[in-house]
Coordinates of C-alpha atoms in Angstrom, one line a residue:
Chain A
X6 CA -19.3 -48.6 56.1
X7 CA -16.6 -47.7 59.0
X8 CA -14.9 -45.2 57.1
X9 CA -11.3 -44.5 59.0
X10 CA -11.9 -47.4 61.4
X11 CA -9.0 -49.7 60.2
X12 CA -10.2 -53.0 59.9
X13 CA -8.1 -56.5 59.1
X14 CA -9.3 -58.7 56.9
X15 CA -7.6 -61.7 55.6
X16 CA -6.3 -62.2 51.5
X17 CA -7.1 -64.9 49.5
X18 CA -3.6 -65.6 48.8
X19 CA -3.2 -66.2 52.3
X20 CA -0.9 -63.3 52.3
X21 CA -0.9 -60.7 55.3
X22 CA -4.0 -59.0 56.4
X23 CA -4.9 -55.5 55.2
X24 CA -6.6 -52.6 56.5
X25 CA -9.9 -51.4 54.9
X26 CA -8.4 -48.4 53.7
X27 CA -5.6 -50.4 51.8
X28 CA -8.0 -52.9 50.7
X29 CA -10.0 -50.2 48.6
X30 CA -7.0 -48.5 47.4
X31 CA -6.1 -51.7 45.9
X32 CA -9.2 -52.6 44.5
X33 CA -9.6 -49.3 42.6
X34 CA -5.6 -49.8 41.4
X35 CA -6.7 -53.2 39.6
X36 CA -10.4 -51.6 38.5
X37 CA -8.4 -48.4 36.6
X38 CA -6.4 -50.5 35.2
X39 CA -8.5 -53.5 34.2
X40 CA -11.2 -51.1 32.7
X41 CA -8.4 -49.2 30.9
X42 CA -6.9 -52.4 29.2
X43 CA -10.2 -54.4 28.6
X44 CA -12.8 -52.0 28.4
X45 CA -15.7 -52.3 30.4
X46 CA -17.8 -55.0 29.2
X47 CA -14.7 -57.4 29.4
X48 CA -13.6 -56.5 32.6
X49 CA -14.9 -58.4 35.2
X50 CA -15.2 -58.1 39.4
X51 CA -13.1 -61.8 39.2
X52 CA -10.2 -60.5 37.2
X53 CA -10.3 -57.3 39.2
X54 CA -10.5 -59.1 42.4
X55 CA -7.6 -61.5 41.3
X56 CA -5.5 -58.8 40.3
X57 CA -5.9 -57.0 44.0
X58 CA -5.2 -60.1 45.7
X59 CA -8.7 -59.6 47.4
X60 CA -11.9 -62.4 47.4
X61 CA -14.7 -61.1 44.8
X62 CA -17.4 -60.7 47.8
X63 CA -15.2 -57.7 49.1
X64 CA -15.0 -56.1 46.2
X65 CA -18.8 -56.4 46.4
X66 CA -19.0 -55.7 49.7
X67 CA -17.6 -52.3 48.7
X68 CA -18.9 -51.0 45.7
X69 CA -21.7 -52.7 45.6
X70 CA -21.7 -54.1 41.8
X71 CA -19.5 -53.2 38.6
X72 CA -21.4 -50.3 38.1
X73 CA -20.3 -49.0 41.3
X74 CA -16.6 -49.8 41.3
X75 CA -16.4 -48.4 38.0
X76 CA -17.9 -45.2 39.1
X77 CA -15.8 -45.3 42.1
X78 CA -12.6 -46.4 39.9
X79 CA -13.5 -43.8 36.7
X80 CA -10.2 -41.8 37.0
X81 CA -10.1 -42.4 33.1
X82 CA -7.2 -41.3 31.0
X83 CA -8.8 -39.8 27.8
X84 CA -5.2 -40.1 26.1
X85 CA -5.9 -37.1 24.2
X86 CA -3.0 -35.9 21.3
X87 CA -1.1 -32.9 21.8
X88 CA -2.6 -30.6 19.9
X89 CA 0.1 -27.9 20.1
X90 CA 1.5 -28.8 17.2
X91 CA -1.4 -28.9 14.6
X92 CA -2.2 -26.2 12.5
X93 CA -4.8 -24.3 14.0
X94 CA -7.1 -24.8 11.3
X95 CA -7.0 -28.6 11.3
X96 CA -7.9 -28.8 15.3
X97 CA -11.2 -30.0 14.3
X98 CA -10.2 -32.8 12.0
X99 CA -7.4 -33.7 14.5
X100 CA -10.0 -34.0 17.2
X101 CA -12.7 -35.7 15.7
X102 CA -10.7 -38.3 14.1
X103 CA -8.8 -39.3 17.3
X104 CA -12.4 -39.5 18.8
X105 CA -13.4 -41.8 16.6
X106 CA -9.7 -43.8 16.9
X107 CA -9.9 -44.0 20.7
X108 CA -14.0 -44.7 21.1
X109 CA -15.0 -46.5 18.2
X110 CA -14.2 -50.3 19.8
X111 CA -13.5 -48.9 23.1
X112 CA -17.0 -49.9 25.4
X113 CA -15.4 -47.6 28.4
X114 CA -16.9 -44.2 27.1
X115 CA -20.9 -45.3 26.7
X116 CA -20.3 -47.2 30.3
X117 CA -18.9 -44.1 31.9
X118 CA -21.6 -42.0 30.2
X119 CA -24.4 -44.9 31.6
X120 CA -23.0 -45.0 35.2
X121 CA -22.2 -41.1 35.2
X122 CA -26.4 -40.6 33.8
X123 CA -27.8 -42.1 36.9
X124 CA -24.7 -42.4 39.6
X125 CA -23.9 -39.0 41.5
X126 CA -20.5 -39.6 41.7
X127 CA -20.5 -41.1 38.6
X128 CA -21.2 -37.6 37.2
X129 CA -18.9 -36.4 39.4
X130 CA -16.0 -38.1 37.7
X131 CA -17.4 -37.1 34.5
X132 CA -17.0 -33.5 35.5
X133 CA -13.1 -33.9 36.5
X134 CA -12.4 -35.8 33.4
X135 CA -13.3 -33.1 30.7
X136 CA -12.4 -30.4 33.0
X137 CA -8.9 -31.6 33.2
X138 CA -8.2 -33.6 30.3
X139 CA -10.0 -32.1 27.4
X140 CA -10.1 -28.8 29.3
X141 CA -6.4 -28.3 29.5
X142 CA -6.1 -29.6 25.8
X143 CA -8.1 -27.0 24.6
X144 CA -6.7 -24.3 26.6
X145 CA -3.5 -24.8 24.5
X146 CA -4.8 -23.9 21.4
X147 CA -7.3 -21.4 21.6
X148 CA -6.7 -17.7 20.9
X149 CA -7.7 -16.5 24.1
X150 CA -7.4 -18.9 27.0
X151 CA -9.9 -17.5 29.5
X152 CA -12.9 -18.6 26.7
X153 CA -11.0 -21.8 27.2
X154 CA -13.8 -23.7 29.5
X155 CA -16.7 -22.9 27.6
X156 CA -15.6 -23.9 24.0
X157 CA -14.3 -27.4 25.8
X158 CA -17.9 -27.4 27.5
X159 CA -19.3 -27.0 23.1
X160 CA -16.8 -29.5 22.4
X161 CA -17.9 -32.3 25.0
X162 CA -21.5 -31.3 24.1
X163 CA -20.9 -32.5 20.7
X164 CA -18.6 -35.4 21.1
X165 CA -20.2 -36.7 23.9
X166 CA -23.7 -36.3 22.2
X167 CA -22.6 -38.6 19.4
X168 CA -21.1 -41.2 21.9
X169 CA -24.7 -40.9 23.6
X170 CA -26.5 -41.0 20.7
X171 CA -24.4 -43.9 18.3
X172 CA -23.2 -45.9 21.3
X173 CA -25.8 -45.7 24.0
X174 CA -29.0 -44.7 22.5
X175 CA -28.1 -46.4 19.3
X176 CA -30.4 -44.3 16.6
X177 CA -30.1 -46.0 13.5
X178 CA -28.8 -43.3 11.1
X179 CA -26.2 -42.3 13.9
X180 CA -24.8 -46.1 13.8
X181 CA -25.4 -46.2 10.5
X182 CA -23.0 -43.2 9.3
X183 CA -19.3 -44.6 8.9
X184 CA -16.3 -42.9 10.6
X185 CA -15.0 -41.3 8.1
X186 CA -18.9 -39.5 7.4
X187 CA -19.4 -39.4 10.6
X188 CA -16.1 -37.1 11.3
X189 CA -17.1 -34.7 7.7
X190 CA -19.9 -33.6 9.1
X191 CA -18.3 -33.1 13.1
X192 CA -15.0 -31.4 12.4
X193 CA -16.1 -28.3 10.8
X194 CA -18.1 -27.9 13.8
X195 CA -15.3 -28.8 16.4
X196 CA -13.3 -26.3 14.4
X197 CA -15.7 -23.4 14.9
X198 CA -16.4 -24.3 18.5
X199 CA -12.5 -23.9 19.1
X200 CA -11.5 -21.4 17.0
X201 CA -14.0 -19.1 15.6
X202 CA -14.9 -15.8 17.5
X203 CA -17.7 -15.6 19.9
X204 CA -20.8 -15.1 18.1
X205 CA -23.0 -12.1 18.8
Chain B
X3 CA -46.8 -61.5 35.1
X4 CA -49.9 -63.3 33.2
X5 CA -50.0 -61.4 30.2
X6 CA -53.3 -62.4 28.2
X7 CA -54.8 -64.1 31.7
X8 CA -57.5 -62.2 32.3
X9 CA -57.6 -60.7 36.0
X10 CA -59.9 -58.5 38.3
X11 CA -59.3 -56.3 40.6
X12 CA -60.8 -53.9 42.5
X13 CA -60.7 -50.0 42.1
X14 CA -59.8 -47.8 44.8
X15 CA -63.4 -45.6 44.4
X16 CA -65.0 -48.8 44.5
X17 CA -65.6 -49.2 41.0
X18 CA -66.2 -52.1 38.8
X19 CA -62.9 -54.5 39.1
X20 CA -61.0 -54.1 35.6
X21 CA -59.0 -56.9 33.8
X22 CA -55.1 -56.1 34.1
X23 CA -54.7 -55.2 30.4
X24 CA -57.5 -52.6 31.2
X25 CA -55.7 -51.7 34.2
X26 CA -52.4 -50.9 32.5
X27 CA -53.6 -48.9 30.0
X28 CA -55.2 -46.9 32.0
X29 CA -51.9 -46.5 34.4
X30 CA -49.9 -45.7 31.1
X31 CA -52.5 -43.4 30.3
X32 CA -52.8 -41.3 33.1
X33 CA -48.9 -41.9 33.8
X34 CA -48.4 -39.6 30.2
X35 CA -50.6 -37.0 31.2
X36 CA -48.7 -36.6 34.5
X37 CA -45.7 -36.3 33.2
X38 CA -46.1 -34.6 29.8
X39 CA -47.8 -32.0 32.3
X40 CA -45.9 -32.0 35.3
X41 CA -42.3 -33.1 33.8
X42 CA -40.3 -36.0 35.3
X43 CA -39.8 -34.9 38.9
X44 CA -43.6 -33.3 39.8
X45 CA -45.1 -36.3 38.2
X46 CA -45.6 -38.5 41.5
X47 CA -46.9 -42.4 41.6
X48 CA -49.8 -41.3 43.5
X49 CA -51.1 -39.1 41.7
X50 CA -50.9 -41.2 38.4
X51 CA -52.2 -43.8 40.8
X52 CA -55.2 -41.2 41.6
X53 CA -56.0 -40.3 37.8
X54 CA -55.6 -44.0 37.0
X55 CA -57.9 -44.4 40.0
X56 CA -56.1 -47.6 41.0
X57 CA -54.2 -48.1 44.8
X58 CA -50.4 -47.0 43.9
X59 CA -49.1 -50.4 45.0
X60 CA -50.8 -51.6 42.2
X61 CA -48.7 -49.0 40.0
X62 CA -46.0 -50.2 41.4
X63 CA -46.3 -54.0 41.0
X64 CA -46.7 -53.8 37.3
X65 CA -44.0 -51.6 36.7
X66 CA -41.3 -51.6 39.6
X67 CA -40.4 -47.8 40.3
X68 CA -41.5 -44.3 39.2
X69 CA -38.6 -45.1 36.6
X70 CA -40.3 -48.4 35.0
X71 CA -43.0 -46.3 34.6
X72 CA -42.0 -43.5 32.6
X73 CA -39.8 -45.9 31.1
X74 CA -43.4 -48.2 29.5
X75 CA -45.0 -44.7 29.5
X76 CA -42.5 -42.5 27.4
X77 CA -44.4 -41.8 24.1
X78 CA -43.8 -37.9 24.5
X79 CA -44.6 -34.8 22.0
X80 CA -41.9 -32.9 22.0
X81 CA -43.7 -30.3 20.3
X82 CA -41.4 -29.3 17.9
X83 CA -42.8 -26.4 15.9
X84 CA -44.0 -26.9 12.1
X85 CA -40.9 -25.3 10.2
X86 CA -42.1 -25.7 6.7
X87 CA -43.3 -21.8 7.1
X88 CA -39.7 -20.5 8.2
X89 CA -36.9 -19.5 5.8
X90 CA -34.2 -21.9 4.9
X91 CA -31.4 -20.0 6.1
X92 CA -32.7 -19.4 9.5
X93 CA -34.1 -22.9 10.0
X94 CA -31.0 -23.7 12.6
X95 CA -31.4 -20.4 14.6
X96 CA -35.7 -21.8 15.1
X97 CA -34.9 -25.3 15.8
X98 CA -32.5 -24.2 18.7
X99 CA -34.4 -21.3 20.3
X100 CA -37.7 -23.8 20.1
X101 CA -35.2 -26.6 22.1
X102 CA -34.3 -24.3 24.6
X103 CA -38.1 -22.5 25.3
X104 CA -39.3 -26.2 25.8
X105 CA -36.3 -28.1 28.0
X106 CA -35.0 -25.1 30.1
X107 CA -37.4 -25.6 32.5
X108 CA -38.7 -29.0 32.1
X109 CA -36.8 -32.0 34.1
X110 CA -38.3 -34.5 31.2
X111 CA -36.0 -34.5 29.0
X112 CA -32.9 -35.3 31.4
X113 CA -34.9 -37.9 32.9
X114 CA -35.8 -39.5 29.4
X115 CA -31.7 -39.7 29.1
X116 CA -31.2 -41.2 32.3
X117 CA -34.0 -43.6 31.8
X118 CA -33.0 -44.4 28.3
X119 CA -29.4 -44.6 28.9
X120 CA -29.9 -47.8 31.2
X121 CA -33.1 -49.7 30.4
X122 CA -33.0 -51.0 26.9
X123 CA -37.4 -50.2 26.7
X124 CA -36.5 -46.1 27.9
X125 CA -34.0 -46.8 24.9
X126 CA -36.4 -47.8 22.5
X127 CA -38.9 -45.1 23.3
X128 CA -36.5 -42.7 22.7
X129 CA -35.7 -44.2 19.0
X130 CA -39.1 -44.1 18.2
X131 CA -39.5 -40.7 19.4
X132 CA -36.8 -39.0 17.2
X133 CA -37.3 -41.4 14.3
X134 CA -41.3 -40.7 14.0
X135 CA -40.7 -36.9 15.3
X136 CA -37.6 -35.3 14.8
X137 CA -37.3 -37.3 11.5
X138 CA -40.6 -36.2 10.6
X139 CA -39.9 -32.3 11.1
X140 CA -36.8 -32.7 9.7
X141 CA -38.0 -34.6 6.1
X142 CA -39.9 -31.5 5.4
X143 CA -37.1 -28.9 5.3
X144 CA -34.4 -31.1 4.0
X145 CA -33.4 -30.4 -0.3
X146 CA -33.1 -34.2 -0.5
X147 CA -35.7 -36.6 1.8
X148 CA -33.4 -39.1 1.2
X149 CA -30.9 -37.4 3.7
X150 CA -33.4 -36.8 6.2
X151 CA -32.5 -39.7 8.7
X152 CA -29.0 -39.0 9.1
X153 CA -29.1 -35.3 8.9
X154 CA -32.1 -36.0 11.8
X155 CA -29.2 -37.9 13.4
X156 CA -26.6 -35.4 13.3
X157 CA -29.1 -32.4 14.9
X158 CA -29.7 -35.1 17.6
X159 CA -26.5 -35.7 18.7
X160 CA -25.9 -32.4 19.3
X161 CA -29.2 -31.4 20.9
X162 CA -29.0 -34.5 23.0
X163 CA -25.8 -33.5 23.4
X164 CA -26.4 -30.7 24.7
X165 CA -29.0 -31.9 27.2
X166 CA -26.6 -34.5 28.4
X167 CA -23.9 -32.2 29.5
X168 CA -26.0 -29.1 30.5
X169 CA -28.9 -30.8 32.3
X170 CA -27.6 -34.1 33.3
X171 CA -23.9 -34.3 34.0
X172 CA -24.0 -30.9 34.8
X173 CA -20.6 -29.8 33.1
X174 CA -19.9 -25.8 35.0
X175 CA -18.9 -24.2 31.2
X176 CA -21.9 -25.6 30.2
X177 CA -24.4 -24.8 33.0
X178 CA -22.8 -20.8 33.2
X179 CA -23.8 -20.1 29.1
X180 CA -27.0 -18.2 29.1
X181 CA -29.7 -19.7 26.9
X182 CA -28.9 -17.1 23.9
X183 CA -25.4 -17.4 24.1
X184 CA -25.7 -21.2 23.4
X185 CA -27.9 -20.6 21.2
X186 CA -26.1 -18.2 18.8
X187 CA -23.3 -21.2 19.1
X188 CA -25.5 -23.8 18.4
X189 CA -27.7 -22.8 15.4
X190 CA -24.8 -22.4 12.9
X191 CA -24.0 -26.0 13.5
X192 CA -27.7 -27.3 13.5
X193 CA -28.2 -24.9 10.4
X194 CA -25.2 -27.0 8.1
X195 CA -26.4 -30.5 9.6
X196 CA -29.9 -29.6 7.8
X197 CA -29.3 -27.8 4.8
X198 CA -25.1 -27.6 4.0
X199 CA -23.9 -30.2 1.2
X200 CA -22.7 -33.2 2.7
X201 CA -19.0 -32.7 2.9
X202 CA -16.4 -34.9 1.1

């Protein structure tokens, strides 16, 4: 790669060329936004490609496969509720059933857990998602904001161990359990991770 | 690969050549030792290769990367204590202390996760693992066996859970809790997935 060495390349549109810099920024504009709307399994490099105005092969050319792109591109927008105005004993409930709302046909959460499992900056992205999307959430609603990070960190443990064990690892009784099981037994368990004192 | 076509080979000591079914069991064999005793990371091809007593290339030709290995190989104890002796009530507060004494220092489990999460055969190991032991430990300190798979399910996905984002992605709130401080979070929750009422 010649990182900072602009570089022209021609579009397949036949529109003007581009610098290399511009290119990518484009590319990852279309990925975001193609993996937001269609999920990851339905996205595709073409689509992606045809949306940047850019030939598939450079889209290879710089990320190497979907894989890559998408952890290059994972700037994901959890679209978590405001929580400020649910009764601070339902923040549990309210939680666990949006979880289930948001991932339960969505493919985007086990591919960002995938990719972020084995891909550095995969990981990476992981990291600046919770802490500033479900980090800030929880900051508004806990008693005492500077315990704020580690009852988000108990929170992701949980949420994200069901999406790794139901969606990616795929143990029977864990696909088995419906939603609405599924969230009895999690949101007593969200609710003590957010709100209950520190336990000694 | 010609599976069920006899083939010989010869042994790095000088041996007697062995027939590739031979061969591979004795890979896979040596290839659990290594790692069960050494953990993911120690555990090197060579020295499989070495216990196997087979060249390393030939390690590597049946099953692709250090990766492919552990993946065919990954039929691990996890050692979970026997709980039928503890007391009911403080069967959560065991369970958690035991998972922590085992994985703090062992780079397994994280790489059965990253394995698992993107090769369907790491996958299936893992399902079998937690189905024959986790469900097993669990079965015998459950009221009602009938619950035992899903209630197996539930301490998983937060034990895994907690591996992931601890160990794996690496989440800072995470990382920063002390072993007994996560621990006196953890073992209320894995104490109502084994032995609370299901909720309603």
């Amino acid at each position: 790669m010649t990182e900072g060495v602009p570089q022209t390349e021609p579009t397949p549109g036949g529109g003007r060329p581009r610098n290399a810099d511009a290119t990518r920024a484009a590319i990852l504009r279309a990925a975001r936004e193609r993996f937001a709307a269609d999920g990851y399994d339905r996205a595709t490099i073409r689509a992606i490609a045809a949306d940047a105005r850019i030939d598939p092969s450079m889209v290879m050319r710089y990320y190497g496969s979907k894989e890559g792109l998408f952890a290059a591109a994972a700037e994901f927008d959890l679209r978590l509720p405001d929580l400020s105005g649910t009764p601070a004993d339902r923040l549990g409930e309210t939680l666990v059933s949006f979880f289930f709302t948001r991932w339960e046909e969505d493919t985007t959460l086990p591919a960002l857990l995938r990719t972020a499992s084995t891909n550095p900056s995969g990981a990476e992205r992981v990291r600046d998602i919770f802490a500033t999307q479900l980090g800030t959430a929880v900051a508004r609603v806990v008693a005492d904001p500077t315990e704020a990070p580690h009852r988000a960190g108990l929170v992701a443990s949980q949420l994200l161990g069901v999406a790794l064990t139901r969606y990616v690892l795929r143990l029977p009784p864990m696909v088995d359990l419906s939603p609405p099981a599924l969230a009895a037994w999690l949101a007593p368990t969200i609710q003590r991770y957010l709100r209950d004192p520190t336990p000694r």
